[in-house]
Structures are given as structure tokens and as C-alpha cells.
mmCIF file of C-alpha atoms in Angstrom:
data_model
loop_
_atom_site.group_PDB
_atom_site.id
_atom_site.type_symbol
_atom_site.label_atom_id
_atom_site.label_comp_id
_atom_site.label_asym_id
_atom_site.label_seq_id
_atom_site.Cartn_x
_atom_site.Cartn_y
_atom_site.Cartn_z
ATOM 1 C CA MET A 1 0.000 0.000 0.000
ATOM 2 C CA ILE A 2 1.108 3.589 -0.709
ATOM 3 C CA TYR A 3 0.164 6.636 1.363
ATOM 4 C CA GLU A 4 1.195 10.304 1.375
ATOM 5 C CA PHE A 5 1.710 12.496 4.418
ATOM 6 C CA GLU A 6 2.885 16.033 5.092
ATOM 7 C CA GLY A 7 4.513 17.747 8.046
ATOM 8 C CA ARG A 8 6.551 20.794 8.894
ATOM 9 C CA THR A 9 9.633 18.549 9.111
ATOM 10 C CA GLU A 10 10.553 15.075 7.871
ATOM 11 C CA LYS A 11 10.309 13.736 11.432
ATOM 12 C CA GLU A 12 6.829 15.201 11.910
ATOM 13 C CA ALA A 13 5.603 13.668 8.629
ATOM 14 C CA ILE A 14 7.051 10.242 9.508
ATOM 15 C CA ASP A 15 5.623 10.399 13.041
ATOM 16 C CA ARG A 16 2.212 11.255 11.596
ATOM 17 C CA ALA A 17 2.426 8.324 9.157
ATOM 18 C CA ALA A 18 3.353 5.899 11.956
ATOM 19 C CA MET A 19 0.520 7.152 14.171
ATOM 20 C CA GLU A 20 -2.200 7.102 11.501
ATOM 21 C CA LEU A 21 -1.165 3.711 10.090
ATOM 22 C CA GLY A 22 -0.605 2.150 13.495
ATOM 23 C CA LEU A 23 2.868 0.943 12.521
ATOM 24 C CA GLU A 24 6.405 1.172 13.823
ATOM 25 C CA LYS A 25 8.746 3.403 11.816
ATOM 26 C CA ASP A 26 10.783 0.359 10.716
ATOM 27 C CA ASP A 27 7.643 -1.227 9.231
ATOM 28 C CA PHE A 28 7.504 1.061 6.181
ATOM 29 C CA ASP A 29 9.776 2.700 3.617
ATOM 30 C CA VAL A 30 9.739 6.479 3.263
ATOM 31 C CA GLU A 31 10.221 8.370 0.016
ATOM 32 C CA ILE A 32 10.536 12.153 0.267
ATOM 33 C CA LEU A 33 8.559 13.800 -2.521
ATOM 34 C CA GLU A 34 9.200 17.461 -1.755
ATOM 35 C CA THR A 35 10.803 19.717 0.825
ATOM 36 C CA GLN A 36 10.230 23.417 1.302
ATOM 37 C CA ARG A 37 11.998 25.612 3.829
ATOM 38 C CA SER A 38 10.019 28.067 5.936
ATOM 39 C CA GLY A 39 10.275 31.740 5.081
ATOM 40 C CA LEU A 40 8.836 35.119 5.842
ATOM 41 C CA PHE A 41 5.621 34.579 3.880
ATOM 42 C CA LYS A 42 5.323 30.798 3.778
ATOM 43 C CA LYS A 43 5.563 27.871 6.142
ATOM 44 C CA GLY A 44 8.004 25.069 5.571
ATOM 45 C CA PHE A 45 6.762 21.562 4.890
ATOM 46 C CA VAL A 46 7.938 18.094 3.894
ATOM 47 C CA LYS A 47 5.806 15.790 1.741
ATOM 48 C CA ILE A 48 6.528 12.051 1.952
ATOM 49 C CA LYS A 49 5.228 8.875 0.350
ATOM 50 C CA VAL A 50 4.998 5.780 2.530
ATOM 51 C CA HIS A 51 5.333 2.273 1.059
ATOM 52 C CA THR A 52 4.224 -0.640 3.239
ATOM 53 C CA ASN A 53 3.065 -4.207 2.811
ATOM 54 C CA SER A 54 2.019 -4.499 6.449
ATOM 55 C CA PRO A 55 -1.730 -4.242 7.206
ATOM 56 C CA GLY A 56 -0.971 -2.845 10.650
ATOM 57 C CA ALA A 57 0.498 -3.609 14.028
ATOM 58 C CA GLU A 58 -2.502 -5.741 14.963
ATOM 59 C CA ALA A 59 -1.609 -8.276 12.265
ATOM 60 C CA ASP A 60 1.796 -8.898 13.826
ATOM 61 C CA ASP A 61 0.154 -10.486 16.856
ATOM 62 C CA GLU A 62 -1.801 -12.869 14.618
ATOM 63 C CA LYS A 63 1.308 -14.437 13.089
ATOM 64 C CA GLY A 64 2.029 -16.548 16.160
ATOM 65 C CA SER A 65 4.843 -17.175 18.551
ATOM 66 C CA SER A 66 7.361 -18.113 15.819
ATOM 67 C CA ASN A 67 7.522 -14.502 14.611
ATOM 68 C CA ALA A 68 7.741 -13.247 18.183
ATOM 69 C CA HIS A 69 10.747 -15.508 18.695
ATOM 70 C CA TRP A 70 12.325 -14.196 15.477
ATOM 71 C CA GLY A 71 11.838 -10.604 16.635
ATOM 72 C CA LYS A 72 13.676 -11.300 19.891
ATOM 73 C CA GLN A 73 16.434 -13.055 17.977
ATOM 74 C CA MET A 74 16.871 -10.187 15.517
ATOM 75 C CA SER A 75 16.956 -7.572 18.297
ATOM 76 C CA LYS A 76 20.171 -9.108 19.617
ATOM 77 C CA SER A 77 23.114 -7.562 17.824
ATOM 78 C CA VAL A 78 25.176 -10.276 16.118
ATOM 79 C CA PHE A 79 26.972 -8.021 13.653
ATOM 80 C CA GLY A 80 30.034 -9.741 12.296
ATOM 81 C CA ASP A 81 28.661 -13.300 12.555
ATOM 82 C CA PRO A 82 28.288 -14.270 8.879
ATOM 83 C CA GLU A 83 26.723 -17.704 9.324
ATOM 84 C CA PRO A 84 22.926 -18.182 9.133
ATOM 85 C CA LYS A 85 21.279 -18.653 12.532
ATOM 86 C CA ASN A 86 17.833 -19.966 11.575
ATOM 87 C CA GLU A 87 15.904 -21.582 8.758
ATOM 88 C CA VAL A 88 14.732 -18.291 7.235
ATOM 89 C CA GLU A 89 18.296 -17.019 6.900
ATOM 90 C CA LYS A 90 19.406 -20.344 5.376
ATOM 91 C CA GLN A 91 16.588 -20.203 2.813
ATOM 92 C CA MET A 92 17.287 -16.559 1.971
ATOM 93 C CA ILE A 93 20.982 -17.258 1.373
ATOM 94 C CA ALA A 94 20.237 -20.349 -0.714
ATOM 95 C CA PHE A 95 17.712 -18.390 -2.794
ATOM 96 C CA ILE A 96 20.076 -15.500 -3.593
ATOM 97 C CA GLU A 97 22.975 -17.837 -4.403
ATOM 98 C CA GLY A 98 20.614 -19.804 -6.651
ATOM 99 C CA VAL A 99 19.539 -16.669 -8.535
ATOM 100 C CA ILE A 100 23.166 -15.639 -9.035
ATOM 101 C CA GLN A 101 24.015 -19.114 -10.293
ATOM 102 C CA ARG A 102 21.141 -19.026 -12.777
ATOM 103 C CA MET A 103 22.517 -15.708 -14.023
ATOM 104 C CA GLY A 104 25.681 -17.599 -14.902
ATOM 105 C CA TYR A 105 27.925 -16.349 -12.095
ATOM 106 C CA ALA A 106 29.416 -17.810 -8.938
ATOM 107 C CA GLY A 107 28.950 -16.074 -5.602
ATOM 108 C CA LYS A 108 28.768 -16.708 -1.866
ATOM 109 C CA VAL A 109 26.206 -14.956 0.336
ATOM 110 C CA THR A 110 26.784 -14.324 4.040
ATOM 111 C CA VAL A 111 25.045 -12.328 6.773
ATOM 112 C CA LEU A 112 26.371 -8.774 7.050
ATOM 113 C CA PHE A 113 24.236 -7.528 9.949
ATOM 114 C CA ARG A 114 21.038 -8.257 11.834
ATOM 115 C CA GLU A 115 18.545 -5.810 13.289
ATOM 116 C CA GLU A 116 14.944 -6.134 14.376
ATOM 117 C CA LYS A 117 12.909 -6.730 11.204
ATOM 118 C CA LYS A 118 15.949 -6.015 9.024
ATOM 119 C CA ILE A 119 18.816 -8.156 7.790
ATOM 120 C CA GLY A 120 21.827 -7.304 5.648
ATOM 121 C CA LEU A 121 23.272 -9.901 3.286
ATOM 122 C CA LYS A 122 26.606 -9.601 1.474
ATOM 123 C CA ILE A 123 27.530 -11.101 -1.883
ATOM 124 C CA ASP A 124 31.171 -12.091 -2.355
ATOM 125 C CA SER A 125 31.980 -12.806 -5.991
ATOM 126 C CA GLU A 126 34.691 -12.187 -8.559
ATOM 127 C CA TYR A 127 31.844 -10.893 -10.730
ATOM 128 C CA SER A 128 30.734 -8.271 -8.198
ATOM 129 C CA SER A 129 30.909 -5.414 -10.705
ATOM 130 C CA ILE A 130 28.417 -7.228 -12.946
ATOM 131 C CA LEU A 131 26.129 -8.198 -10.067
ATOM 132 C CA ILE A 132 26.112 -4.590 -8.857
ATOM 133 C CA GLY A 133 25.495 -3.186 -12.328
ATOM 134 C CA LYS A 134 25.396 0.390 -13.539
ATOM 135 C CA LYS A 135 24.345 2.696 -10.685
ATOM 136 C CA GLY A 136 23.567 -0.428 -8.644
ATOM 137 C CA LYS A 137 20.520 -1.399 -10.718
ATOM 138 C CA ASN A 138 21.377 -5.109 -10.824
ATOM 139 C CA LEU A 139 21.951 -5.134 -7.079
ATOM 140 C CA ASP A 140 18.641 -3.308 -6.555
ATOM 141 C CA ALA A 141 16.878 -5.915 -8.694
ATOM 142 C CA LEU A 142 18.411 -8.767 -6.689
ATOM 143 C CA GLN A 143 17.422 -7.014 -3.473
ATOM 144 C CA LEU A 144 13.849 -6.653 -4.709
ATOM 145 C CA LEU A 145 13.694 -10.381 -5.493
ATOM 146 C CA ALA A 146 15.108 -11.163 -2.042
ATOM 147 C CA ASN A 147 12.393 -9.094 -0.350
ATOM 148 C CA ILE A 148 9.672 -10.750 -2.437
ATOM 149 C CA TYR A 149 11.042 -14.149 -1.478
ATOM 150 C CA ALA A 150 11.086 -13.155 2.195
ATOM 151 C CA GLY A 151 7.371 -12.414 1.851
ATOM 152 C CA ARG A 152 6.764 -15.860 0.379
ATOM 153 C CA LEU A 153 8.482 -17.315 3.432
ATOM 154 C CA GLY A 154 5.888 -15.568 5.563
ATOM 155 C CA ARG A 155 8.229 -12.735 6.550
ATOM 156 C CA GLU A 156 6.522 -9.734 4.956
ATOM 157 C CA ASP A 157 7.728 -7.670 7.922
ATOM 158 C CA LEU A 158 11.400 -8.435 7.212
ATOM 159 C CA ARG A 159 13.392 -5.956 5.139
ATOM 160 C CA VAL A 160 16.381 -7.400 3.280
ATOM 161 C CA ILE A 161 19.365 -5.184 2.426
ATOM 162 C CA LEU A 162 21.715 -6.651 -0.169
ATOM 163 C CA ASP A 163 25.262 -5.373 -0.660
ATOM 164 C CA SER A 164 28.493 -6.300 -2.419
ATOM 165 C CA GLU A 165 31.963 -4.763 -2.216
ATOM 166 C CA ASN A 166 30.570 -2.125 0.191
ATOM 167 C CA TYR A 167 28.718 -0.597 -2.752
ATOM 168 C CA ARG A 168 25.936 0.862 -0.584
ATOM 169 C CA ILE A 169 28.384 2.843 1.550
ATOM 170 C CA ARG A 170 30.399 4.025 -1.445
ATOM 171 C CA ARG A 171 27.213 5.027 -3.277
ATOM 172 C CA GLU A 172 25.957 6.964 -0.263
ATOM 173 C CA GLU A 173 29.211 8.916 0.026
ATOM 174 C CA SER A 174 29.128 9.654 -3.708
ATOM 175 C CA LEU A 175 25.534 10.914 -3.556
ATOM 176 C CA VAL A 176 26.240 13.208 -0.600
ATOM 177 C CA ARG A 177 29.138 14.772 -2.511
ATOM 178 C CA LEU A 178 26.926 15.112 -5.587
ATOM 179 C CA ALA A 179 24.167 16.784 -3.568
ATOM 180 C CA TYR A 180 26.468 19.452 -2.162
ATOM 181 C CA THR A 181 28.120 20.055 -5.548
ATOM 182 C CA VAL A 182 24.739 20.547 -7.243
ATOM 183 C CA ALA A 183 23.538 22.777 -4.402
ATOM 184 C CA ASP A 184 26.546 25.065 -4.888
ATOM 185 C CA ARG A 185 25.827 25.246 -8.620
ATOM 186 C CA VAL A 186 22.158 26.021 -8.037
ATOM 187 C CA ARG A 187 22.931 28.772 -5.521
ATOM 188 C CA GLU A 188 25.444 30.322 -7.883
ATOM 189 C CA ASN A 189 23.182 30.254 -10.965
ATOM 190 C CA ARG A 190 19.889 30.878 -9.125
ATOM 191 C CA GLY A 191 18.432 28.082 -11.236
ATOM 192 C CA SER A 192 17.727 24.351 -11.003
ATOM 193 C CA VAL A 193 19.366 21.018 -11.834
ATOM 194 C CA LEU A 194 17.526 17.772 -12.637
ATOM 195 C CA LEU A 195 19.467 14.737 -11.441
ATOM 196 C CA GLU A 196 19.568 11.283 -13.012
ATOM 197 C CA PRO A 197 16.787 8.761 -12.239
ATOM 198 C CA MET A 198 17.308 7.193 -8.807
ATOM 199 C CA ASN A 199 15.687 4.595 -6.608
ATOM 200 C CA PRO A 200 13.699 5.740 -3.519
ATOM 201 C CA PHE A 201 16.622 5.292 -1.102
ATOM 202 C CA ASP A 202 19.012 7.390 -3.210
ATOM 203 C CA ARG A 203 16.397 10.106 -3.717
ATOM 204 C CA ARG A 204 15.702 10.285 -0.010
ATOM 205 C CA LEU A 205 19.432 10.713 0.663
ATOM 206 C CA ILE A 206 19.568 13.702 -1.699
ATOM 207 C CA HIS A 207 16.500 15.263 -0.051
ATOM 208 C CA THR A 208 17.760 14.824 3.507
ATOM 209 C CA THR A 209 21.302 15.985 2.665
ATOM 210 C CA LEU A 210 20.033 19.298 1.307
ATOM 211 C CA ASN A 211 17.181 19.750 3.763
ATOM 212 C CA ASP A 212 19.213 22.066 6.031
ATOM 213 C CA ILE A 213 20.365 24.413 3.268
ATOM 214 C CA ALA A 214 18.057 27.409 3.636
ATOM 215 C CA ASP A 215 17.997 28.676 0.032
ATOM 216 C CA VAL A 216 17.861 25.295 -1.737
ATOM 217 C CA GLU A 217 14.815 23.061 -2.155
ATOM 218 C CA THR A 218 14.255 19.639 -3.719
ATOM 219 C CA LYS A 219 11.393 17.814 -5.404
ATOM 220 C CA SER A 220 10.945 14.371 -6.968
ATOM 221 C CA GLU A 221 9.664 14.303 -10.548
ATOM 222 C CA GLY A 222 8.497 11.509 -12.819
ATOM 223 C CA GLU A 223 6.639 8.229 -12.463
ATOM 224 C CA GLY A 224 7.604 4.713 -11.461
ATOM 225 C CA LEU A 225 10.308 3.460 -9.129
ATOM 226 C CA TYR A 226 13.181 5.414 -10.661
ATOM 227 C CA LYS A 227 12.275 9.108 -10.424
ATOM 228 C CA GLN A 228 14.458 12.185 -10.736
ATOM 229 C CA VAL A 229 15.228 14.779 -8.087
ATOM 230 C CA ARG A 230 15.148 18.431 -9.090
ATOM 231 C CA VAL A 231 17.358 20.694 -6.981
ATOM 232 C CA TYR A 232 16.353 24.331 -7.336
ATOM 233 C CA TYR A 233 17.084 27.728 -5.861
ATOM 234 C CA ARG A 234 14.460 28.749 -3.357
ATOM 235 C CA GLY A 235 11.840 31.129 -4.721
ATOM 236 C CA MET A 236 12.524 30.503 -8.427
ATOM 237 C CA ARG A 237 9.325 28.484 -9.052
#
């Protein structure tokens, strides 16, 4: 399900979404659609889109004691222990390695980190550059398949993060640098710049990075999963 919420800040919009949907903040993905700083004649606001497959907190209690046990297990930090600790993790790893093999490549999948309702899996392969793909699109596709498979295992509440060669961290650092570079250009030219199509996580990083710059605003444009972020000088619209 997809919902839209607004607030004076990103935190206020997310808090409102969690309250109205009856969910924990980790139970849904947030995509920032637009940010606007407050000024002399207008109030600031943040518009977000919420993506969730969970029908609500009440449904979590209906899934039985097995999920409750999993939640307690995930809440214990076991970062750095790469071996699977339960049947779900074993099936997830086998599934991803099977997909990679069917693509014609060899790769080993291990656990990168565990959090409550979130697990990170790492792909080690000599073909990592191919599995990551241009701008991480192949890795995003594999991650999407992993999350769909988690749902088929009865773990719709589990979010799977897939990484290889620390691509996620390197991509995040690159996007932060890009955001500040574009912001400087926009402030100098008093104009706007439309960035390349990005997935929801990358777009949100651009929005949040520039949210504290008073004379720069951002807005997502386009349709589908890969939208573009427009960075523009405040007041030019």
C-alpha cells in the first residue's frame, strides 16, 4: 500500500504516518517527494510517500509465537557473525545464491548484519561489478527479489538489504558529494538542476542531505520506481 503524508519537518511527517497507520517506523519505507523551507511569507513543509506491505500492528500479533521468537532473535546484535542462525536465513541465502548461479555467475552470500525486522546480506563474488550493475541497478533488482522471497516465506515484515563490495556505503558517500556540488551550482546560478533517475533510497538521501540548506529546495519528478530529483534555488518556481 502507498500513502502520502505532510509535516513541517521530515520527522513530523514520519511520526504522523506511523501514528495514523498504526505501525512502527521500521515497518515502512519512506520516500521524500518534496521539501520546502520556511520563510517570511510561507511555512516550511515536507511531503513524503509511505510504502508498506504491512496491514498494521494488529496483524503482527496474529502471526504466532514463531515470529515473536524471530523478533527477539533479531533484536540481539550479532553483527560480524556471517553464518545463518535460523531456517529463514538459510533459505534466503540459498535463494540469492541460486539466482546468481542461474545468471551464470558464482557467488557466496553471508550475513552482514542483523537488526529487528531487518537483515543485511553480502555477496562475495569475482563478478561483483556485474552483479552490482550500472548505478547499482542489478543489485537493486536482486534485493527486490530477495524481499519478495522473504514475503513468500511468511516474513513480509522483514526488510532485506543486499550489498556487495561495500557498494551501498560508497554510493551513499558519492551521492552526498553530488548533492552538495549541485547545491553550490544552483545557488550560484539561481536556477535548477535535474538529477539522473534514482531509486527511492538514493532520492531520499539527496533530499535529507540538502534539507538544512536554507535557500535550496528539492522535489521528486516523474513516475515509477526510478524518479528524478530536481534541486532548485528557493523562490525561483
